[in-house]
Amino acid sequence: MRLTKVSLADTLTTRSSTPGEPLFVVPTDLHPNATFYGKRADFDRLHSTLTSPSDGIRPRAVLICGPPGSGKTYLARQYIWTHRASYPGGIFWVNAGSLQSLTSGLDKVALALANTRSDHAGSKEETLPLQTVHDHLCARAGWLLVFDGLDPPDNDRAIDYLNGVLPANREGSILYTSVDDSLTSKRQLHCPEILRVSPLPVEEACRLLFTKLGIRKPLEMQVRKATLIAMRYEGLPLAIHAVCNYLSRTAKPIERFRIDTRLADSMLTGPFFRALDKLYSERQFWVLNLVNILCFFDAPMKVAFLHVGARAVERYDIRICDSEDLRASFKTMIRYGLVQDASSNDTLESSGSGESSHTEQSDEDTLSAIKMYGVARFVCRDRLRATEYDSHEDQYHAWLLATFEVLSASYEGMRAAFSKAGEASTESSIARYTKDCGDYLLHVQSLAKHFPRKGSVSTAISEGFDRLKRMNKSILDDLTRLGATQPGDASSHTFSVDIESDQSLPTPSRSQNESHSQASDDLPSDAEWGIVNPSSLRGEHHHPSRWNEIRDWAKQTAVRTMETPLLTRRTQWLHYPEQNEERR
């Protein structure tokens, strides 16, 4: 391609009308943000990092990382418009969402550079676009190059493509936005420093809601509902905007907004659907199976729990890891912005003896717990609801039962490990067991909210819910015997309102046409669900003889997790017939 003096395409514009003014090459639709809430700390850190002296010959590089809709582009856009004058060498914005958009964007940057060179009129040589960009950045200082949306799977090819563009010039800066935090280890990208965007604090999310809706003096009921919305969507800026768009479109007041409303906003759900489609196109079916299971859990899930529980669904030909490496599946999900590493919240190792597989950890891998992003959970559950694999049973409840099998088998594995430890159990192992019980209780209560409450249900659903109730009671009894809760504590009985009541599920019906759960308008409180905060569990020292009593009792009251098959071997092929054909 030969660069000549031509007008730039409509998709990119050079905002530099005065001779000598720094180049500002950005897409025409990249306007300044109308508002900027909740990102001030991230904004200040970004500027500090990009303008600090480089420690070598490479340019300063920063990766803004976070899940879809977390405000990565929002932050980058605010930065370039605010600090435009801070980069005399120019600012160049390239959409890196696909290899095609990346190459097209760099071509247009090269055209912009060629059109502003003082010697372009007399140049007779053919110059490649990448060489033009590379040479310009090598020869100048104080420039900022932005690559927005460098996401998988195209980012592998994009990185190879950029290898001939990015200069080794310590006087420049590079900014990337991506859901993939593994880019920090890419030497071709100059190993950027990571900046994880923070979710909007509840106060800032409410402020954004009220500003977008034109509410100047919110009423108490409006503040309460806005707070619930902010908590429901975990401070995700794009989700807040989607709620505002829904309320504006339907002319519904915020206080009448139902928390369980399914937002069909393509801007919100689109990135997650695209991530799932990419995983499907790469034939990573085990990761998609894992997604279908994790979308039912609200709390962080320990990797060790899933290592044991994964075996429970193998007999239904449901695989949730490639070979034996479950962490590889998690890393793939993290790359695609579906889950986050919650290892920092996992301060205690899983329970059991040192010989138990329940506690096996890799010395080279610190990933011990993960949590699926809230909007990703909603999108995946809605996706399961919307797709039926035959006229008798829907995918949503089939995968709900599979999820329970995983959790139940994991819990039994934990109890068996303690029983095997016997007299070797120590006070620290009892403390770990207590914390694990609290974690399992959170997961049980998450699953309980997804079982149907109205209409006829299948026998499998009814049996599954009965087993869930028994598991819930077993955990609460464990905590009571350990002294973590007392029989009169709220946590030992409030959950029975929903899970222990004989009326909590409709009468089982042989009809398999099951109605879906209708969530309440407001999020349940911890007290309503009997949630035990593991950090608040009593740290009392227990006499070994009491532990022997608990161990014997656990043997007698063990929940038989696999005594009644609830699934069919067809479950694995609910979504992925190609995988079935491969195995045949």
XYZ file of C-alpha atoms in Angstrom:
584
model
C 0.000 0.000 0.000
C 1.353 3.420 -0.941
C 0.549 6.342 1.316
C -0.599 9.486 -0.444
C -2.317 12.678 0.602
C -5.946 11.586 0.909
C -8.853 12.371 3.144
C -9.326 10.116 6.108
C -12.291 7.760 6.148
C -15.384 8.714 8.078
C -14.565 6.126 10.695
C -11.509 8.075 11.801
C -10.818 11.756 12.062
C -7.794 13.916 12.784
C -8.828 16.657 15.173
C -5.927 18.985 14.484
C -6.884 22.133 12.635
C -4.044 24.393 13.755
C -0.529 23.871 12.311
C 1.791 22.628 15.012
C -1.038 21.372 17.209
C -0.548 17.768 18.421
C -2.301 15.127 16.364
C -5.475 13.738 17.881
C -6.501 10.773 15.745
C -9.656 9.126 17.082
C -12.880 7.594 15.697
C -15.549 10.135 14.811
C -17.996 8.668 17.332
C -15.545 8.841 20.239
C -17.109 11.827 21.971
C -16.271 13.085 25.469
C -18.186 11.433 28.302
C -21.320 13.315 29.316
C -20.709 12.352 32.958
C -17.860 10.782 34.884
C -18.685 9.019 38.157
C -16.874 6.654 40.458
C -13.606 6.329 38.530
C -11.556 9.194 39.929
C -9.086 6.959 41.783
C -8.578 4.794 38.678
C -8.229 7.938 36.567
C -5.517 9.420 38.790
C -3.588 6.162 38.944
C -3.757 5.815 35.163
C -2.302 9.282 34.614
C 0.400 8.724 37.215
C 1.517 5.474 35.585
C 1.447 6.719 31.999
C 3.444 9.857 32.803
C 6.001 8.326 35.167
C 9.567 7.902 33.843
C 10.163 4.638 32.015
C 12.569 2.235 33.705
C 14.158 1.038 30.469
C 14.125 1.429 26.719
C 10.481 0.428 26.391
C 7.530 2.829 26.409
C 5.304 3.041 29.458
C 2.395 0.630 29.009
C -0.823 0.168 30.986
C -3.573 -2.431 30.609
C -7.032 -1.344 31.770
C -8.668 -4.649 32.648
C -12.140 -5.659 33.782
C -15.259 -7.583 32.770
C -17.479 -6.440 29.898
C -19.339 -3.276 30.816
C -17.034 -2.330 33.695
C -16.040 1.018 32.198
C -12.686 0.295 30.556
C -13.381 2.314 27.408
C -15.244 4.857 29.530
C -12.099 5.471 31.594
C -9.773 5.553 28.581
C -12.062 7.967 26.739
C -12.217 10.294 29.733
C -8.444 10.202 29.978
C -7.603 11.158 26.394
C -10.096 14.026 26.342
C -8.917 15.358 29.693
C -5.163 15.047 29.068
C -5.066 15.747 25.355
C -2.572 18.577 25.891
C -0.262 16.320 27.918
C 0.876 14.452 24.794
C 2.615 16.799 22.333
C 3.578 13.807 20.195
C -0.085 13.063 19.518
C -2.815 10.682 20.654
C -3.815 7.782 18.396
C -6.855 5.612 19.158
C -7.292 2.246 17.416
C -10.237 -0.127 17.783
C -8.655 -3.529 18.452
C -11.898 -5.476 18.787
C -10.983 -7.647 15.805
C -7.933 -8.173 13.635
C -9.727 -6.473 10.765
C -10.575 -3.358 12.782
C -7.029 -3.283 14.173
C -5.383 -3.350 10.756
C -7.882 -0.854 9.367
C -7.331 1.496 12.292
C -3.553 1.400 11.979
C -3.831 2.025 8.236
C -5.825 5.161 8.923
C -3.364 6.307 11.580
C -0.614 5.873 8.988
C -2.614 7.982 6.526
C -3.062 10.691 9.117
C 0.679 10.736 9.777
C 1.505 10.786 6.064
C -0.889 13.661 5.414
C 0.750 15.822 8.066
C 4.390 15.143 7.200
C 6.201 18.147 5.796
C 7.906 16.044 3.149
C 5.022 13.903 1.997
C 4.451 15.847 -1.215
C 7.930 15.150 -2.514
C 8.133 11.553 -1.408
C 8.122 9.048 -4.255
C 8.732 5.944 -2.175
C 6.097 3.446 -1.296
C 5.781 3.214 2.482
C 3.998 0.437 4.311
C 1.439 1.658 6.881
C 2.984 -0.292 9.754
C 6.422 1.049 8.923
C 5.039 4.583 8.812
C 3.511 4.267 12.276
C 6.608 2.578 13.689
C 9.015 5.176 12.286
C 6.891 8.085 13.496
C 6.688 6.754 17.045
C 10.409 5.963 17.119
C 11.356 9.497 16.093
C 9.079 11.414 18.459
C 8.397 11.751 22.154
C 5.308 12.424 24.225
C 2.831 10.308 22.258
C 0.031 8.024 23.438
C -1.155 5.000 21.464
C -4.481 3.458 22.570
C -5.677 -0.040 21.599
C -9.281 -0.472 22.731
C -10.846 -3.927 23.127
C -7.855 -6.239 22.662
C -9.928 -9.266 23.657
C -9.637 -13.012 22.964
C -9.550 -14.992 20.825
C -8.443 -12.482 18.184
C -5.883 -10.881 20.479
C -3.369 -13.688 19.865
C -3.187 -12.816 16.175
C -3.388 -9.116 16.986
C -0.352 -9.362 19.252
C 1.665 -10.962 16.456
C 0.515 -8.207 14.121
C 1.507 -5.475 16.569
C 4.972 -6.936 16.960
C 6.170 -4.859 14.010
C 4.433 -1.658 15.091
C 5.253 -0.944 18.721
C 8.600 0.840 19.034
C 11.206 0.537 21.759
C 10.937 4.228 22.605
C 10.899 5.082 26.289
C 9.531 8.556 25.527
C 6.081 7.266 24.562
C 3.097 5.595 26.237
C 0.752 2.776 25.255
C -2.697 2.077 26.691
C -4.641 -1.156 26.200
C -8.174 -2.082 27.287
C -9.122 -5.750 27.531
C -10.953 -8.357 29.571
C -7.808 -10.526 29.350
C -5.382 -9.902 32.204
C -2.845 -12.353 30.770
C -1.702 -9.578 28.409
C 0.494 -8.270 31.223
C 2.932 -11.109 30.505
C 3.210 -10.400 26.762
C 6.664 -9.052 25.961
C 5.453 -8.049 22.490
C 3.151 -5.556 24.236
C 5.976 -4.370 26.523
C 4.501 -6.187 29.559
C 1.924 -3.542 30.486
C 1.152 -2.742 34.098
C -2.377 -3.793 34.959
C -5.045 -1.395 36.183
C -8.161 -3.265 37.247
C -11.139 -0.959 37.008
C -13.070 -0.770 40.242
C -16.847 -1.257 40.297
C -18.881 1.821 41.039
C -19.426 2.298 44.773
C -23.090 2.061 45.739
C -23.304 5.803 46.342
C -21.801 6.630 42.940
C -24.004 4.081 41.174
C -27.100 5.613 42.782
C -25.908 9.073 41.848
C -25.461 7.958 38.240
C -28.944 6.432 38.224
C -30.598 9.569 39.550
C -28.649 11.826 37.185
C -29.565 9.768 34.124
C -33.219 9.653 35.199
C -33.381 13.355 36.063
C -34.204 12.758 39.735
C -32.825 15.685 41.730
C -34.313 14.953 45.151
C -34.872 11.204 45.410
C -37.422 9.862 47.863
C -36.537 7.251 50.457
C -38.205 4.500 48.407
C -36.252 5.578 45.320
C -32.975 5.537 47.233
C -33.735 2.058 48.534
C -34.527 0.702 45.074
C -31.471 2.400 43.541
C -29.315 0.785 46.227
C -30.764 -2.636 45.417
C -30.081 -2.077 41.709
C -26.480 -1.072 42.406
C -25.953 -4.161 44.554
C -27.719 -6.471 42.112
C -25.487 -5.423 39.218
C -22.329 -5.139 41.347
C -21.681 -1.522 40.384
C -21.266 -2.359 36.691
C -21.579 0.980 34.829
C -23.019 -0.515 31.650
C -25.690 -2.336 33.670
C -26.659 0.920 35.385
C -27.031 2.561 31.973
C -29.111 -0.408 30.767
C -31.493 -0.010 33.718
C -31.818 3.708 32.974
C -32.551 2.995 29.312
C -35.199 0.455 30.294
C -36.904 2.856 32.706
C -36.825 5.672 30.165
C -38.170 3.459 27.386
C -41.022 2.061 29.485
C -41.753 5.331 31.348
C -41.705 3.321 34.564
C -40.672 5.027 37.840
C -37.583 3.581 39.471
C -39.462 2.535 42.602
C -41.596 0.173 40.478
C -38.606 -1.494 38.828
C -38.481 -5.210 39.609
C -35.020 -6.403 40.559
C -35.504 -9.655 38.634
C -36.369 -7.841 35.391
C -34.527 -9.348 32.447
C -32.829 -6.519 30.607
C -32.747 -7.269 26.895
C -30.165 -4.566 26.290
C -27.776 -5.780 23.607
C -25.049 -3.430 24.814
C -25.171 -5.148 28.211
C -25.708 -8.770 27.203
C -23.926 -8.688 23.838
C -20.334 -8.933 25.161
C -21.189 -11.998 27.237
C -23.042 -13.728 24.402
C -20.080 -13.029 22.124
C -17.723 -14.537 24.699
C -19.850 -17.697 24.869
C -20.016 -17.867 21.076
C -16.230 -17.573 20.866
C -15.797 -20.423 23.339
C -18.207 -22.501 21.281
C -16.363 -21.726 18.050
C -13.125 -22.822 19.725
C -14.866 -26.055 20.785
C -14.098 -25.542 24.458
C -17.191 -27.453 25.539
C -15.845 -28.310 28.993
C -15.534 -24.587 29.730
C -19.119 -23.994 28.585
C -20.276 -26.835 30.840
C -18.475 -25.179 33.729
C -20.168 -21.871 32.870
C -23.568 -23.585 33.040
C -22.751 -24.787 36.555
C -21.102 -21.690 37.998
C -23.915 -19.380 36.891
C -26.056 -20.692 39.776
C -23.578 -19.679 42.506
C -23.575 -16.140 43.889
C -20.632 -16.519 46.282
C -16.985 -17.238 45.389
C -16.381 -20.924 44.686
C -13.229 -22.676 45.865
C -11.340 -24.574 43.206
C -10.847 -27.431 45.669
C -14.622 -27.804 46.063
C -15.064 -28.246 42.321
C -12.162 -30.680 42.024
C -14.095 -33.154 44.168
C -17.567 -32.288 42.915
C -16.639 -32.592 39.244
C -16.501 -36.354 39.599
C -20.196 -36.496 40.496
C -21.325 -35.562 36.989
C -18.713 -37.515 35.062
C -21.038 -40.509 34.997
C -23.462 -38.348 33.012
C -20.628 -37.581 30.580
C -20.485 -33.981 31.753
C -16.897 -32.771 31.709
C -16.009 -29.422 33.220
C -12.273 -29.480 32.650
C -9.820 -30.371 29.906
C -7.981 -33.525 30.942
C -7.330 -33.116 34.675
C -6.567 -29.406 34.738
C -9.570 -27.575 36.167
C -7.564 -24.396 36.699
C -6.926 -24.212 32.963
C -10.689 -23.947 32.459
C -10.850 -21.162 35.036
C -8.024 -19.280 33.369
C -9.863 -19.496 30.062
C -12.998 -18.077 31.686
C -10.959 -15.273 33.249
C -9.439 -14.446 29.859
C -12.914 -14.087 28.391
C -14.150 -11.836 31.189
C -16.704 -14.297 32.590
C -15.213 -14.871 36.045
C -12.804 -13.146 38.375
C -10.051 -14.527 40.557
C -11.436 -14.472 44.105
C -8.385 -16.088 45.699
C -7.767 -13.067 47.921
C -11.016 -13.894 49.727
C -9.939 -17.468 50.309
C -7.715 -17.045 53.350
C -7.989 -20.581 54.674
C -7.201 -23.772 52.836
C -9.942 -26.297 52.248
C -10.682 -28.867 54.913
C -9.338 -32.381 55.136
C -6.147 -34.257 55.600
C -3.032 -33.545 53.648
C -3.557 -36.722 51.640
C -7.020 -35.743 50.492
C -7.545 -34.530 46.960
C -9.740 -31.890 48.537
C -6.681 -29.941 49.598
C -4.379 -30.488 46.676
C -2.927 -27.168 45.558
C -0.280 -26.376 43.005
C 2.749 -24.624 44.399
C 3.061 -22.767 41.129
C -0.565 -21.709 40.895
C -2.249 -19.485 43.447
C -5.723 -19.606 41.892
C -7.797 -21.072 44.720
C -11.229 -19.474 44.292
C -13.232 -17.876 41.504
C -16.472 -15.940 41.197
C -18.628 -15.451 38.129
C -19.544 -11.842 37.401
C -23.133 -10.968 38.252
C -24.280 -9.939 34.781
C -22.556 -12.999 33.307
C -24.592 -15.189 35.679
C -27.855 -13.511 34.663
C -27.059 -13.831 30.963
C -26.081 -17.499 31.212
C -29.147 -18.436 33.263
C -31.441 -16.634 30.826
C -29.706 -18.468 28.000
C -30.500 -21.784 29.656
C -34.109 -20.772 30.261
C -34.617 -19.825 26.643
C -33.423 -23.102 25.117
C -35.238 -26.413 25.436
C -33.612 -29.614 24.256
C -36.893 -31.526 24.007
C -40.557 -31.144 24.902
C -40.261 -32.723 28.332
C -37.523 -30.974 30.281
C -35.761 -27.656 29.944
C -32.047 -27.059 30.151
C -32.354 -24.626 33.027
C -33.533 -27.211 35.566
C -31.378 -29.985 34.124
C -28.275 -27.892 34.736
C -29.606 -26.783 38.128
C -29.764 -30.436 39.158
C -26.297 -31.074 37.723
C -25.011 -28.135 39.754
C -26.515 -29.587 42.918
C -24.851 -32.942 42.207
C -21.480 -31.187 42.014
C -22.037 -29.280 45.262
C -23.451 -32.256 47.142
C -20.607 -34.579 46.149
C -18.094 -31.912 47.098
C -19.647 -31.512 50.542
C -19.634 -35.265 51.137
C -16.004 -35.367 50.067
C -15.155 -32.765 52.684
C -16.929 -34.662 55.450
C -15.314 -37.940 54.406
C -11.871 -36.317 54.538
C -12.470 -35.197 58.118
C -13.771 -38.566 59.108
C -10.627 -40.162 57.694
C -8.416 -37.709 59.583
C -9.871 -38.907 62.903
C -7.577 -38.337 65.858
C -5.087 -36.497 63.656
C -7.501 -33.590 63.426
C -6.162 -30.382 64.917
C -7.728 -27.151 66.034
C -6.661 -25.534 62.767
C -8.346 -28.290 60.749
C -11.524 -27.806 62.765
C -11.360 -24.089 62.004
C -10.984 -24.854 58.295
C -13.898 -27.268 58.471
C -16.021 -24.588 60.128
C -15.171 -22.075 57.428
C -15.871 -24.602 54.687
C -19.269 -25.325 56.224
C -20.038 -21.620 56.063
C -19.012 -21.537 52.410
C -21.138 -24.577 51.568
C -24.103 -22.991 53.325
C -23.803 -19.932 51.099
C -23.790 -22.137 48.003
C -26.776 -24.195 49.168
C -28.775 -21.053 49.743
C -27.801 -19.732 46.311
C -29.164 -22.881 44.683
C -32.361 -22.785 46.745
C -33.339 -19.480 45.161
C -33.368 -21.067 41.706
C -35.755 -23.919 42.435
C -39.329 -23.221 41.269
C -41.878 -22.030 43.813
C -45.069 -22.065 41.728
C -46.808 -24.434 39.362
C -46.320 -28.158 38.906
C -42.815 -29.547 39.122
C -41.236 -32.812 38.074
C -40.434 -35.571 40.516
C -36.723 -35.002 39.856
C -36.996 -31.349 40.860
C -38.975 -32.229 43.985
C -36.472 -34.911 45.008
C -33.583 -32.584 44.299
C -35.065 -29.882 46.482
C -35.671 -32.377 49.304
C -32.025 -33.397 49.162
C -31.010 -29.750 49.162
C -33.048 -29.259 52.343
C -31.309 -32.209 53.985
C -27.922 -30.851 52.997
C -28.826 -27.436 54.383
C -29.892 -28.986 57.696
C -26.746 -31.093 57.851
C -24.523 -28.035 57.421
C -26.419 -26.022 60.023
C -26.212 -28.950 62.461
C -22.471 -29.172 61.821
C -22.039 -25.491 62.593
C -24.154 -25.793 65.738
C -22.157 -28.754 67.027
C -18.926 -26.888 66.336
C -20.174 -23.939 68.355
C -20.183 -21.637 65.328
C -23.926 -21.102 65.763
C -26.342 -21.773 68.579
C -29.718 -23.483 68.216
C -31.434 -20.179 68.829
C -29.376 -18.204 66.305
C -31.129 -16.721 63.307
C -28.829 -18.618 60.970
C -30.041 -21.944 62.323
C -33.711 -21.444 61.577
C -34.504 -18.488 59.303
C -33.583 -20.357 56.143
C -36.260 -22.889 57.038
C -38.849 -20.323 55.967
C -37.972 -21.126 52.369
C -36.123 -24.408 52.334
C -37.569 -26.456 55.194
C -41.232 -25.586 54.804
C -43.462 -28.354 53.482
C -45.086 -25.729 51.297
C -41.838 -24.453 49.808
C -42.369 -26.504 46.656
C -45.606 -27.363 44.876
C -46.854 -30.931 44.836
C -44.740 -33.034 42.468
C -46.323 -33.694 39.131
C -45.514 -36.305 36.516
C -45.704 -33.510 33.990
C -42.220 -32.302 33.115
C -43.360 -28.846 32.062
C -41.901 -26.925 34.967
C -42.563 -23.289 35.602
C -39.632 -21.032 36.298
C -38.841 -19.429 39.599
C -40.234 -15.993 40.190
C -37.756 -13.979 42.203
C -39.049 -11.518 44.750
C -39.055 -7.839 43.961
C -36.310 -7.083 46.464
C -33.105 -8.910 47.173
C -33.349 -11.114 50.278
C -31.321 -10.078 53.274
C -28.763 -12.296 54.951
C -31.198 -12.911 57.792
C -33.951 -13.980 55.401
C -31.688 -16.608 53.847
C -29.901 -17.625 57.022
C -26.516 -16.715 55.575
C -23.590 -17.338 57.890
C -20.658 -15.004 57.374
C -17.566 -17.234 57.621
C -15.513 -14.357 59.018
C -17.934 -14.090 61.946
C -17.803 -17.764 62.901
C -16.591 -18.160 66.439
C -12.909 -18.959 66.758
C -13.270 -20.897 70.007
C -10.851 -23.694 70.778
C -12.539 -27.095 70.805
C -11.468 -30.058 72.836
C -10.355 -33.071 70.728
C -12.944 -35.296 72.410
C -15.708 -33.062 71.101
C -14.304 -33.397 67.601
C -14.478 -37.198 67.911
C -18.141 -36.850 68.824
C -18.762 -34.672 65.781
C -16.860 -37.083 63.538
C -18.936 -40.055 64.718
C -22.139 -38.085 64.301
C -21.105 -37.050 60.773
C -20.687 -40.713 59.809
C -24.204 -41.521 60.999
C -25.917 -38.551 59.334
C -24.022 -38.422 56.035
C -26.132 -37.256 53.111
C -26.238 -39.903 50.385
C -25.607 -37.637 47.443
C -25.670 -40.139 44.598
C -28.304 -42.601 45.804
C -30.979 -41.291 43.419
C -29.970 -40.414 39.852
C -31.621 -37.154 38.845
C -30.087 -36.648 35.442
C -29.870 -38.508 32.198
C -26.788 -39.047 30.098
C -28.277 -36.633 27.589
C -27.562 -33.643 29.778
C -24.089 -33.032 28.374
C -25.404 -32.613 24.875
C -27.959 -29.969 25.736
C -25.994 -27.296 23.916
C -23.172 -28.926 22.071
C -24.119 -31.674 19.587
C -20.743 -31.353 17.849
C -19.065 -32.597 21.008
C -21.311 -35.657 20.963
C -20.402 -36.413 17.362
C -16.696 -36.102 18.183
C -16.914 -38.705 20.942
C -18.883 -41.112 18.838
